[in-house]
Coordinates of C-alpha atoms in Angstrom, one line a residue:
V930 CA 27.6 73.3 70.9
K931 CA 28.7 71.8 67.6
N932 CA 28.1 68.2 66.8
L933 CA 31.8 67.4 66.4
T934 CA 32.4 68.7 70.0
I935 CA 29.7 66.4 71.4
I936 CA 31.1 63.4 69.5
W937 CA 34.7 64.2 70.5
N938 CA 34.1 64.9 74.2
H939 CA 31.2 62.5 75.1
I940 CA 30.6 59.8 72.6
L941 CA 34.1 58.8 71.5
P942 CA 35.5 58.2 75.0
N943 CA 32.6 55.9 75.8
V944 CA 32.8 54.0 72.6
L945 CA 36.6 53.6 72.3
T946 CA 37.1 51.3 75.3
P947 CA 34.5 48.6 74.3
V948 CA 35.8 48.7 70.7
L949 CA 39.4 48.1 72.0
V950 CA 38.3 45.3 74.3
Q951 CA 36.2 43.6 71.6
S952 CA 39.0 43.9 69.0
T953 CA 41.6 42.3 71.3
L954 CA 39.2 39.4 72.1
D955 CA 38.4 38.9 68.4
L956 CA 42.1 38.9 67.5
G957 CA 42.6 35.7 69.5
S958 CA 39.7 34.1 67.7
A959 CA 41.0 35.3 64.3
I960 CA 44.4 33.7 65.0
L961 CA 42.8 30.4 66.0
T962 CA 40.5 30.5 62.9
G963 CA 43.3 31.3 60.5
A964 CA 45.5 28.5 61.9
G965 CA 42.6 26.0 61.8
L966 CA 41.8 26.8 58.2
S967 CA 45.5 26.6 57.2
F968 CA 45.8 23.2 59.1
I969 CA 43.0 21.7 57.0
G970 CA 44.3 23.3 53.8
L971 CA 41.7 26.1 53.3
G972 CA 43.9 29.0 54.5
S973 CA 47.3 30.1 53.2
Q974 CA 49.2 27.7 51.0
P975 CA 52.5 25.9 51.8
P976 CA 55.2 28.3 50.7
T977 CA 53.7 30.9 53.1
A978 CA 54.8 30.6 56.7
D979 CA 51.7 29.9 58.9
W980 CA 51.2 28.1 62.2
G981 CA 48.5 25.9 60.9
I982 CA 50.7 24.7 58.0
M983 CA 53.6 24.1 60.4
I984 CA 51.4 21.9 62.6
N985 CA 50.0 20.1 59.6
E986 CA 53.5 19.4 58.3
G987 CA 54.9 18.6 61.7
R988 CA 52.3 16.0 62.5
L989 CA 53.9 13.8 59.9
Y990 CA 57.1 13.7 62.0
V991 CA 55.6 13.2 65.5
L992 CA 56.0 9.4 65.4
S993 CA 59.5 9.6 64.1
G994 CA 60.7 11.4 67.1
R995 CA 60.6 15.0 65.9
W996 CA 57.6 16.0 68.0
W997 CA 58.7 19.5 68.7
I998 CA 57.8 20.8 65.2
A999 CA 54.0 20.5 65.8
T1000 CA 54.2 21.0 69.6
F1001 CA 55.9 24.3 69.6
S1002 CA 53.8 25.7 66.8
G1003 CA 50.7 24.7 68.7
L1004 CA 52.1 26.2 71.9
A1005 CA 52.8 29.4 70.0
I1006 CA 49.2 29.6 68.8
F1007 CA 47.9 28.9 72.3
L1008 CA 50.1 31.4 74.0
T1009 CA 49.4 34.2 71.5
A1010 CA 45.6 33.7 71.6
L1011 CA 45.8 33.5 75.4
A1012 CA 47.8 36.7 75.6
F1013 CA 45.4 38.7 73.5
N1014 CA 42.4 37.4 75.5
L1015 CA 44.1 38.2 78.8
F1016 CA 45.1 41.7 77.5
G1017 CA 41.5 42.4 76.5
D1018 CA 40.1 41.1 79.8
G1019 CA 42.6 43.3 81.6
V1020 CA 41.6 46.4 79.6
R1021 CA 38.0 45.6 80.3
D1022 CA 38.6 45.2 84.0
A1023 CA 40.7 48.4 84.2
T1024 CA 38.1 50.5 82.3
D1025 CA 34.8 49.1 83.5
P1026 CA 33.3 51.5 86.1
R1027 CA 31.4 48.7 87.8
T1028 CA 34.6 46.8 88.7
R1029 CA 37.0 49.7 89.4
G1030 CA 36.3 49.9 93.2
A1031 CA 35.9 46.1 93.7
G1032 CA 39.1 44.2 94.8

């Protein structure tokens, strides 16, 4: 049996699922990190559209009655990170052999 056949048939299917789960969970963290860095001015700079920049600029208008600029940007960050984390958790639950038979 050739090494490539062993890798393709046995190793790759067992490695692919944990890599997919970890990458979806890390994607939510990367979105939060990027938005946080942009919020404090260390990420992308103002002509670039970024959720952190939108929240930073929107916080100036919160007290003047235009609260939705910062609120909906923060809500978009929250929902996107939550969606990636729930997707990764769902993939893990669906592919984990220890939890397949349970409930």
